[in-house]
PDB file of C-alpha atoms in Angstrom:
ATOM      1  CA  UNK T 202     -12.781   0.122  15.815  1.00  0.00           C
ATOM      2  CA  UNK T 203     -13.854  -0.749  12.290  1.00  0.00           C
ATOM      3  CA  UNK T 204     -12.290  -0.542   8.851  1.00  0.00           C
ATOM      4  CA  UNK T 205     -14.044   2.332   7.095  1.00  0.00           C
ATOM      5  CA  UNK T 206     -12.237   2.202   3.774  1.00  0.00           C
ATOM      6  CA  UNK T 207      -9.131   1.223   1.868  1.00  0.00           C
ATOM      7  CA  UNK T 208      -7.381   3.936  -0.149  1.00  0.00           C
ATOM      8  CA  UNK T 209      -5.895   2.860  -3.492  1.00  0.00           C
ATOM      9  CA  UNK T 210      -4.077   5.501  -5.563  1.00  0.00           C
ATOM     10  CA  UNK T 211      -4.693   5.230  -9.298  1.00  0.00           C
ATOM     11  CA  UNK T 212      -3.764   7.172 -12.422  1.00  0.00           C
ATOM     12  CA  UNK T 213      -6.830   6.183 -14.415  1.00  0.00           C
ATOM     13  CA  UNK T 214      -9.767   8.540 -14.864  1.00  0.00           C
ATOM     14  CA  UNK T 215     -12.944   7.748 -12.895  1.00  0.00           C
ATOM     15  CA  UNK T 216     -14.957   6.533 -15.913  1.00  0.00           C
ATOM     16  CA  UNK T 217     -12.234   4.030 -16.774  1.00  0.00           C
ATOM     17  CA  UNK T 218     -11.969   2.804 -13.183  1.00  0.00           C
ATOM     18  CA  UNK T 219     -15.750   2.371 -12.881  1.00  0.00           C
ATOM     19  CA  UNK T 220     -15.916   0.468 -16.177  1.00  0.00           C
ATOM     20  CA  UNK T 221     -13.079  -1.906 -15.283  1.00  0.00           C
ATOM     21  CA  UNK T 222     -14.504  -2.823 -11.893  1.00  0.00           C
ATOM     22  CA  UNK T 223     -18.013  -3.253 -13.186  1.00  0.00           C
ATOM     23  CA  UNK T 224     -16.561  -5.662 -15.753  1.00  0.00           C
ATOM     24  CA  UNK T 225     -15.480  -7.771 -12.754  1.00  0.00           C
ATOM     25  CA  UNK T 226     -19.089  -7.862 -11.539  1.00  0.00           C
ATOM     26  CA  UNK T 227     -18.455  -5.299  -8.808  1.00  0.00           C
ATOM     27  CA  UNK T 228     -20.738  -2.213  -8.963  1.00  0.00           C
ATOM     28  CA  UNK T 229     -18.280   0.636  -8.409  1.00  0.00           C
ATOM     29  CA  UNK T 230     -19.612   4.185  -8.740  1.00  0.00           C
ATOM     30  CA  UNK T 231     -18.140   7.660  -9.237  1.00  0.00           C
ATOM     31  CA  UNK T 232     -17.618   9.289  -5.853  1.00  0.00           C
ATOM     32  CA  UNK T 233     -16.995  12.918  -6.673  1.00  0.00           C
ATOM     33  CA  UNK T 234     -14.474  15.703  -6.231  1.00  0.00           C
ATOM     34  CA  UNK T 235     -12.480  16.945  -3.272  1.00  0.00           C
ATOM     35  CA  UNK T 236     -12.383  20.535  -4.481  1.00  0.00           C
ATOM     36  CA  UNK T 237      -9.953  21.790  -1.849  1.00  0.00           C
ATOM     37  CA  UNK T 238      -7.483  18.945  -2.398  1.00  0.00           C
ATOM     38  CA  UNK T 239      -7.536  18.662  -6.205  1.00  0.00           C
ATOM     39  CA  UNK T 240      -8.520  14.997  -6.100  1.00  0.00           C
ATOM     40  CA  UNK T 241     -11.392  12.787  -7.241  1.00  0.00           C
ATOM     41  CA  UNK T 242     -12.497   9.247  -6.470  1.00  0.00           C
ATOM     42  CA  UNK T 243     -14.416   6.122  -7.375  1.00  0.00           C
ATOM     43  CA  UNK T 244     -16.056   4.076  -4.619  1.00  0.00           C
ATOM     44  CA  UNK T 245     -17.031   0.452  -4.215  1.00  0.00           C
ATOM     45  CA  UNK T 246     -19.301   0.063  -1.202  1.00  0.00           C
ATOM     46  CA  UNK T 247     -19.308  -3.265   0.609  1.00  0.00           C
ATOM     47  CA  UNK T 248     -21.493  -4.459   3.486  1.00  0.00           C
ATOM     48  CA  UNK T 249     -19.699  -2.451   6.167  1.00  0.00           C
ATOM     49  CA  UNK T 250     -16.812  -0.595   4.502  1.00  0.00           C
ATOM     50  CA  UNK T 251     -15.683   0.494   1.051  1.00  0.00           C
ATOM     51  CA  UNK T 252     -12.759   0.783  -1.341  1.00  0.00           C
ATOM     52  CA  UNK T 253     -11.727   4.200  -2.622  1.00  0.00           C
ATOM     53  CA  UNK T 254      -9.756   4.585  -5.834  1.00  0.00           C
ATOM     54  CA  UNK T 255      -8.269   8.058  -5.479  1.00  0.00           C
ATOM     55  CA  UNK T 256      -6.705  10.072  -8.287  1.00  0.00           C
ATOM     56  CA  UNK T 257      -5.499  13.592  -8.998  1.00  0.00           C
ATOM     57  CA  UNK T 258      -7.964  15.835 -10.820  1.00  0.00           C
ATOM     58  CA  UNK T 259      -6.174  19.195 -10.599  1.00  0.00           C
ATOM     59  CA  UNK T 260      -2.404  18.937 -10.262  1.00  0.00           C
ATOM     60  CA  UNK T 261      -1.960  22.628  -9.484  1.00  0.00           C
ATOM     61  CA  UNK T 262      -4.147  22.227  -6.379  1.00  0.00           C
ATOM     62  CA  UNK T 263      -2.924  18.775  -5.282  1.00  0.00           C
ATOM     63  CA  UNK T 264       0.721  19.834  -5.545  1.00  0.00           C
ATOM     64  CA  UNK T 265       0.332  22.791  -3.200  1.00  0.00           C
ATOM     65  CA  UNK T 266      -2.203  21.553  -0.666  1.00  0.00           C
ATOM     66  CA  UNK T 267      -1.040  20.660   2.849  1.00  0.00           C
ATOM     67  CA  UNK T 268      -3.188  17.588   3.446  1.00  0.00           C
ATOM     68  CA  UNK T 269      -1.668  14.272   4.649  1.00  0.00           C
ATOM     69  CA  UNK T 270      -3.571  11.966   2.298  1.00  0.00           C
ATOM     70  CA  UNK T 271      -3.027  14.186  -0.746  1.00  0.00           C
ATOM     71  CA  UNK T 272       0.679  14.444   0.053  1.00  0.00           C
ATOM     72  CA  UNK T 273       0.860  10.644   0.299  1.00  0.00           C
ATOM     73  CA  UNK T 274      -0.879  10.369  -3.084  1.00  0.00           C
ATOM     74  CA  UNK T 275       1.584  12.790  -4.685  1.00  0.00           C
ATOM     75  CA  UNK T 276       4.483  10.819  -3.166  1.00  0.00           C
ATOM     76  CA  UNK T 277       3.289   7.338  -4.142  1.00  0.00           C
ATOM     77  CA  UNK T 278       1.383   8.176  -7.342  1.00  0.00           C
ATOM     78  CA  UNK T 279      -0.040   4.657  -7.726  1.00  0.00           C
ATOM     79  CA  UNK T 280      -0.739   1.588  -5.565  1.00  0.00           C
ATOM     80  CA  UNK T 281      -2.343   0.974  -2.187  1.00  0.00           C
ATOM     81  CA  UNK T 282      -1.897   4.015   0.035  1.00  0.00           C
ATOM     82  CA  UNK T 283      -3.344   3.409   3.487  1.00  0.00           C
ATOM     83  CA  UNK T 284      -6.477   2.440   5.370  1.00  0.00           C
ATOM     84  CA  UNK T 285      -9.019   4.516   7.260  1.00  0.00           C
ATOM     85  CA  UNK T 286     -10.656   3.440  10.529  1.00  0.00           C
ATOM     86  CA  UNK T 287     -14.142   4.525  11.582  1.00  0.00           C
ATOM     87  CA  UNK T 288     -14.945   6.003  14.961  1.00  0.00           C
ATOM     88  CA  UNK T 289     -18.017   7.607  16.518  1.00  0.00           C
ATOM     89  CA  UNK T 290     -15.991   9.832  18.859  1.00  0.00           C
ATOM     90  CA  UNK T 291     -13.146  11.389  16.909  1.00  0.00           C
ATOM     91  CA  UNK T 292     -12.647  14.226  19.394  1.00  0.00           C
ATOM     92  CA  UNK T 293     -12.170  11.788  22.264  1.00  0.00           C
ATOM     93  CA  UNK T 294      -9.841   9.660  20.131  1.00  0.00           C
ATOM     94  CA  UNK T 295      -7.734  12.716  19.327  1.00  0.00           C
ATOM     95  CA  UNK T 296      -7.485  13.590  23.020  1.00  0.00           C
ATOM     96  CA  UNK T 297      -6.554  10.009  23.939  1.00  0.00           C
ATOM     97  CA  UNK T 298      -3.793   9.860  21.319  1.00  0.00           C
ATOM     98  CA  UNK T 299      -2.357  13.199  22.416  1.00  0.00           C
ATOM     99  CA  UNK T 300      -2.434  12.180  26.083  1.00  0.00           C
ATOM    100  CA  UNK T 301      -0.398   9.113  25.126  1.00  0.00           C
ATOM    101  CA  UNK T 302       2.218  11.348  23.527  1.00  0.00           C
ATOM    102  CA  UNK T 303       1.140  10.734  19.924  1.00  0.00           C
ATOM    103  CA  UNK T 304       1.147  13.959  17.925  1.00  0.00           C
ATOM    104  CA  UNK T 305      -1.873  14.426  15.647  1.00  0.00           C
ATOM    105  CA  UNK T 306      -3.129  16.918  13.091  1.00  0.00           C
ATOM    106  CA  UNK T 307      -6.130  17.654  15.268  1.00  0.00           C
ATOM    107  CA  UNK T 308      -9.621  16.994  13.946  1.00  0.00           C
ATOM    108  CA  UNK T 309      -9.997  18.215  10.343  1.00  0.00           C
ATOM    109  CA  UNK T 310     -13.217  19.064   8.542  1.00  0.00           C
ATOM    110  CA  UNK T 311     -13.624  17.480   5.112  1.00  0.00           C
ATOM    111  CA  UNK T 312     -16.146  17.407   2.294  1.00  0.00           C
ATOM    112  CA  UNK T 313     -16.790  15.953  -1.166  1.00  0.00           C
ATOM    113  CA  UNK T 314     -19.072  17.169  -3.940  1.00  0.00           C
ATOM    114  CA  UNK T 315     -20.871  14.336  -5.756  1.00  0.00           C
ATOM    115  CA  UNK T 316     -21.730  14.295  -9.457  1.00  0.00           C
ATOM    116  CA  UNK T 317     -25.313  15.171  -8.474  1.00  0.00           C
ATOM    117  CA  UNK T 318     -24.090  18.226  -6.570  1.00  0.00           C
ATOM    118  CA  UNK T 319     -24.660  16.841  -3.076  1.00  0.00           C
ATOM    119  CA  UNK T 320     -22.150  17.990  -0.460  1.00  0.00           C
ATOM    120  CA  UNK T 321     -21.045  15.166   1.839  1.00  0.00           C
ATOM    121  CA  UNK T 322     -19.197  16.096   5.035  1.00  0.00           C
ATOM    122  CA  UNK T 323     -17.090  14.252   7.579  1.00  0.00           C
ATOM    123  CA  UNK T 324     -14.264  14.736  10.089  1.00  0.00           C
ATOM    124  CA  UNK T 325     -10.768  13.265   9.784  1.00  0.00           C
ATOM    125  CA  UNK T 326      -7.822  12.732  12.093  1.00  0.00           C
ATOM    126  CA  UNK T 327      -4.241  11.909  11.112  1.00  0.00           C
ATOM    127  CA  UNK T 328      -1.188  11.028  13.156  1.00  0.00           C
ATOM    128  CA  UNK T 329       1.598  13.461  12.329  1.00  0.00           C
ATOM    129  CA  UNK T 330       4.438  11.743  10.518  1.00  0.00           C
ATOM    130  CA  UNK T 331       6.666  12.432   7.514  1.00  0.00           C
ATOM    131  CA  UNK T 332       5.638  11.067   4.125  1.00  0.00           C
ATOM    132  CA  UNK T 333       8.209   8.394   3.352  1.00  0.00           C
ATOM    133  CA  UNK T 334       8.772   4.802   2.296  1.00  0.00           C
ATOM    134  CA  UNK T 335       7.854   3.624   5.816  1.00  0.00           C
ATOM    135  CA  UNK T 336       4.376   2.252   6.451  1.00  0.00           C
ATOM    136  CA  UNK T 337       1.821   5.043   6.966  1.00  0.00           C
ATOM    137  CA  UNK T 338      -0.311   4.729  10.067  1.00  0.00           C
ATOM    138  CA  UNK T 339      -4.075   4.519   9.496  1.00  0.00           C
ATOM    139  CA  UNK T 340      -6.102   7.684   9.667  1.00  0.00           C
ATOM    140  CA  UNK T 341      -9.497   8.039  11.307  1.00  0.00           C
ATOM    141  CA  UNK T 342     -12.917   9.247  10.211  1.00  0.00           C
ATOM    142  CA  UNK T 343     -16.223  10.213  11.771  1.00  0.00           C
ATOM    143  CA  UNK T 344     -19.153  10.664   9.405  1.00  0.00           C
ATOM    144  CA  UNK T 345     -21.702  13.430   9.771  1.00  0.00           C
ATOM    145  CA  UNK T 346     -24.479  10.831   9.470  1.00  0.00           C
ATOM    146  CA  UNK T 347     -24.880   7.384  11.017  1.00  0.00           C
ATOM    147  CA  UNK T 348     -24.033   4.274   8.985  1.00  0.00           C
ATOM    148  CA  UNK T 349     -27.756   3.513   8.713  1.00  0.00           C
ATOM    149  CA  UNK T 350     -28.521   6.979   7.324  1.00  0.00           C
ATOM    150  CA  UNK T 351     -25.656   6.864   4.839  1.00  0.00           C
ATOM    151  CA  UNK T 352     -26.547   3.416   3.505  1.00  0.00           C
ATOM    152  CA  UNK T 353     -30.239   4.289   3.282  1.00  0.00           C
ATOM    153  CA  UNK T 354     -29.388   7.188   0.960  1.00  0.00           C
ATOM    154  CA  UNK T 355     -26.954   5.055  -1.040  1.00  0.00           C
ATOM    155  CA  UNK T 356     -29.609   2.360  -1.564  1.00  0.00           C
ATOM    156  CA  UNK T 357     -32.107   4.966  -2.736  1.00  0.00           C
ATOM    157  CA  UNK T 358     -29.584   6.237  -5.286  1.00  0.00           C
ATOM    158  CA  UNK T 359     -28.790   2.721  -6.484  1.00  0.00           C
ATOM    159  CA  UNK T 360     -25.135   3.095  -5.489  1.00  0.00           C
ATOM    160  CA  UNK T 361     -25.513   0.237  -3.000  1.00  0.00           C
ATOM    161  CA  UNK T 362     -27.148  -2.860  -4.462  1.00  0.00           C
ATOM    162  CA  UNK T 363     -27.599  -6.423  -3.211  1.00  0.00           C
ATOM    163  CA  UNK T 364     -24.236  -7.351  -4.721  1.00  0.00           C
ATOM    164  CA  UNK T 365     -22.514  -4.637  -2.688  1.00  0.00           C
ATOM    165  CA  UNK T 366     -24.024  -5.714   0.611  1.00  0.00           C
ATOM    166  CA  UNK T 367     -23.040  -9.346   0.075  1.00  0.00           C
ATOM    167  CA  UNK T 368     -19.348  -8.362  -0.015  1.00  0.00           C
ATOM    168  CA  UNK T 369     -17.036  -8.104   2.985  1.00  0.00           C
ATOM    169  CA  UNK T 370     -13.287  -7.829   3.536  1.00  0.00           C
ATOM    170  CA  UNK T 371     -11.595 -10.727   5.304  1.00  0.00           C
ATOM    171  CA  UNK T 372      -8.114  -9.269   5.751  1.00  0.00           C
ATOM    172  CA  UNK T 373      -5.628  -6.622   4.660  1.00  0.00           C
ATOM    173  CA  UNK T 374      -2.036  -7.803   4.269  1.00  0.00           C
ATOM    174  CA  UNK T 375       0.758  -5.256   4.710  1.00  0.00           C
ATOM    175  CA  UNK T 376       4.308  -5.746   3.485  1.00  0.00           C
ATOM    176  CA  UNK T 377       6.793  -4.421   6.072  1.00  0.00           C
ATOM    177  CA  UNK T 378      10.494  -4.727   6.778  1.00  0.00           C
ATOM    178  CA  UNK T 379      10.028  -5.796  10.400  1.00  0.00           C
ATOM    179  CA  UNK T 380       6.686  -7.565  11.003  1.00  0.00           C
ATOM    180  CA  UNK T 381       7.214  -7.944  14.758  1.00  0.00           C
ATOM    181  CA  UNK T 382       7.876  -4.228  15.172  1.00  0.00           C
ATOM    182  CA  UNK T 383       4.885  -3.284  12.998  1.00  0.00           C
ATOM    183  CA  UNK T 384       2.544  -5.648  14.861  1.00  0.00           C
ATOM    184  CA  UNK T 385       3.591  -4.209  18.203  1.00  0.00           C
ATOM    185  CA  UNK T 386       3.110  -0.598  17.083  1.00  0.00           C
ATOM    186  CA  UNK T 387      -0.308  -1.226  15.546  1.00  0.00           C
ATOM    187  CA  UNK T 388      -1.523  -3.348  18.469  1.00  0.00           C
ATOM    188  CA  UNK T 389      -0.687  -0.465  20.782  1.00  0.00           C
ATOM    189  CA  UNK T 390      -2.558   1.980  18.563  1.00  0.00           C
ATOM    190  CA  UNK T 391      -5.583  -0.323  18.102  1.00  0.00           C
ATOM    191  CA  UNK T 392      -6.009  -1.316  21.724  1.00  0.00           C
ATOM    192  CA  UNK T 393      -4.096  -4.586  21.771  1.00  0.00           C
ATOM    193  CA  UNK T 394      -5.549  -6.519  18.833  1.00  0.00           C
ATOM    194  CA  UNK T 395      -5.065  -6.588  15.060  1.00  0.00           C
ATOM    195  CA  UNK T 396      -8.590  -7.898  14.564  1.00  0.00           C
ATOM    196  CA  UNK T 397     -10.977  -5.085  13.757  1.00  0.00           C
ATOM    197  CA  UNK T 398     -14.714  -5.593  14.032  1.00  0.00           C
ATOM    198  CA  UNK T 399     -14.970  -6.158  10.256  1.00  0.00           C
ATOM    199  CA  UNK T 400     -11.460  -7.036   9.063  1.00  0.00           C
ATOM    200  CA  UNK T 401      -8.159  -8.602  10.123  1.00  0.00           C
ATOM    201  CA  UNK T 402      -4.785  -6.868   9.832  1.00  0.00           C
ATOM    202  CA  UNK T 403      -1.773  -8.993   8.849  1.00  0.00           C
ATOM    203  CA  UNK T 404       1.901  -8.127   8.400  1.00  0.00           C
ATOM    204  CA  UNK T 405       4.475 -10.035   6.398  1.00  0.00           C
ATOM    205  CA  UNK T 406       8.135  -9.544   5.558  1.00  0.00           C
ATOM    206  CA  UNK T 407       8.851  -7.691   2.329  1.00  0.00           C
ATOM    207  CA  UNK T 408      11.986  -6.638   0.485  1.00  0.00           C
ATOM    208  CA  UNK T 409      10.113  -3.984  -1.480  1.00  0.00           C
ATOM    209  CA  UNK T 410      11.450  -0.430  -1.645  1.00  0.00           C
ATOM    210  CA  UNK T 411       8.634   0.820   0.582  1.00  0.00           C
ATOM    211  CA  UNK T 412       6.266  -0.569   3.205  1.00  0.00           C
ATOM    212  CA  UNK T 413       2.653  -0.509   2.113  1.00  0.00           C
ATOM    213  CA  UNK T 414      -0.586  -2.456   2.027  1.00  0.00           C
ATOM    214  CA  UNK T 415       0.007  -5.205  -0.551  1.00  0.00           C
ATOM    215  CA  UNK T 416      -3.069  -7.447  -0.678  1.00  0.00           C
ATOM    216  CA  UNK T 417      -6.784  -7.051  -0.005  1.00  0.00           C
ATOM    217  CA  UNK T 418      -8.631 -10.331   0.547  1.00  0.00           C
ATOM    218  CA  UNK T 419     -12.398 -10.352   0.178  1.00  0.00           C
ATOM    219  CA  UNK T 420     -14.254 -12.996   2.172  1.00  0.00           C
ATOM    220  CA  UNK T 421     -14.202 -16.198   0.054  1.00  0.00           C
ATOM    221  CA  UNK T 422     -11.824 -14.465  -2.338  1.00  0.00           C
ATOM    222  CA  UNK T 423     -10.388 -16.983  -4.804  1.00  0.00           C
ATOM    223  CA  UNK T 424      -9.964 -14.861  -7.942  1.00  0.00           C
ATOM    224  CA  UNK T 425      -6.634 -13.007  -8.108  1.00  0.00           C
ATOM    225  CA  UNK T 426      -6.703  -9.570  -9.717  1.00  0.00           C
ATOM    226  CA  UNK T 427      -3.729  -7.216 -10.056  1.00  0.00           C
ATOM    227  CA  UNK T 428      -4.856  -3.638 -10.487  1.00  0.00           C
ATOM    228  CA  UNK T 429      -2.769  -0.460 -10.486  1.00  0.00           C
ATOM    229  CA  UNK T 430       0.047  -2.094  -8.499  1.00  0.00           C
ATOM    230  CA  UNK T 431      -2.361  -3.558  -5.938  1.00  0.00           C
ATOM    231  CA  UNK T 432      -3.415  -7.180  -5.505  1.00  0.00           C
ATOM    232  CA  UNK T 433      -7.015  -8.169  -4.797  1.00  0.00           C
ATOM    233  CA  UNK T 434      -8.447 -11.592  -4.031  1.00  0.00           C
ATOM    234  CA  UNK T 435     -12.046 -11.366  -5.220  1.00  0.00           C
ATOM    235  CA  UNK T 436     -15.013 -13.698  -4.720  1.00  0.00           C
ATOM    236  CA  UNK T 437     -16.462 -15.383  -7.763  1.00  0.00           C
ATOM    237  CA  UNK T 438     -19.386 -13.312  -9.079  1.00  0.00           C
ATOM    238  CA  UNK T 439     -22.051 -15.287 -10.995  1.00  0.00           C
ATOM    239  CA  UNK T 440     -22.186 -14.324 -14.680  1.00  0.00           C
ATOM    240  CA  UNK T 441     -25.778 -13.174 -14.288  1.00  0.00           C
ATOM    241  CA  UNK T 442     -24.658 -10.494 -11.837  1.00  0.00           C
ATOM    242  CA  UNK T 443     -21.911  -9.058 -14.052  1.00  0.00           C
TER     243      UNK T 443
END
């Protein structure tokens, strides 16, 4: 299992988000619109995953839609939301979870319209749970295209540059009320280990009002950046690449 992306809820508009991250030397790009969910995003692609800054575009749609991630966004409003894990067999994963007594949403079809008008499609799977202050479980994704096909297109568009592909995530740190309990639950879900193929999962004790992802550490991250109630540890980017 691999980390596919980190979801960070923001209240800034996409142009502002893109500008602020590019000022850090990180080439973020507008993602597009989720028409059926009333949301929009900005994406920062890394070597083998990405960060999504997700915001509400149309409140009248986002308020009424019955979609787990949109409902979490409307609940939290701002800050790290959850993480998404990539699989190449989402149907089999859904069956496995259900056979182990874990209730799911079933496999959901999803799509996003880019600024250029391209329609990008994928499949999603969520574990059924109430939206609350407790730590959300990860959700799962299977892309319509292979990673190689997706990145080839992104390179051609200039969305993925050399700077992007030099960046990786070392670990995601979650603040929880009972680290031992959280570790046990996630190890069971992830097959016994908290070390994904491209990222480590860590839990630490928090006294915050809700359990959520608290810190994202890039590999060789030494520069601390607080952004929209989320904490990033970023690598130093040479001035010539900013």
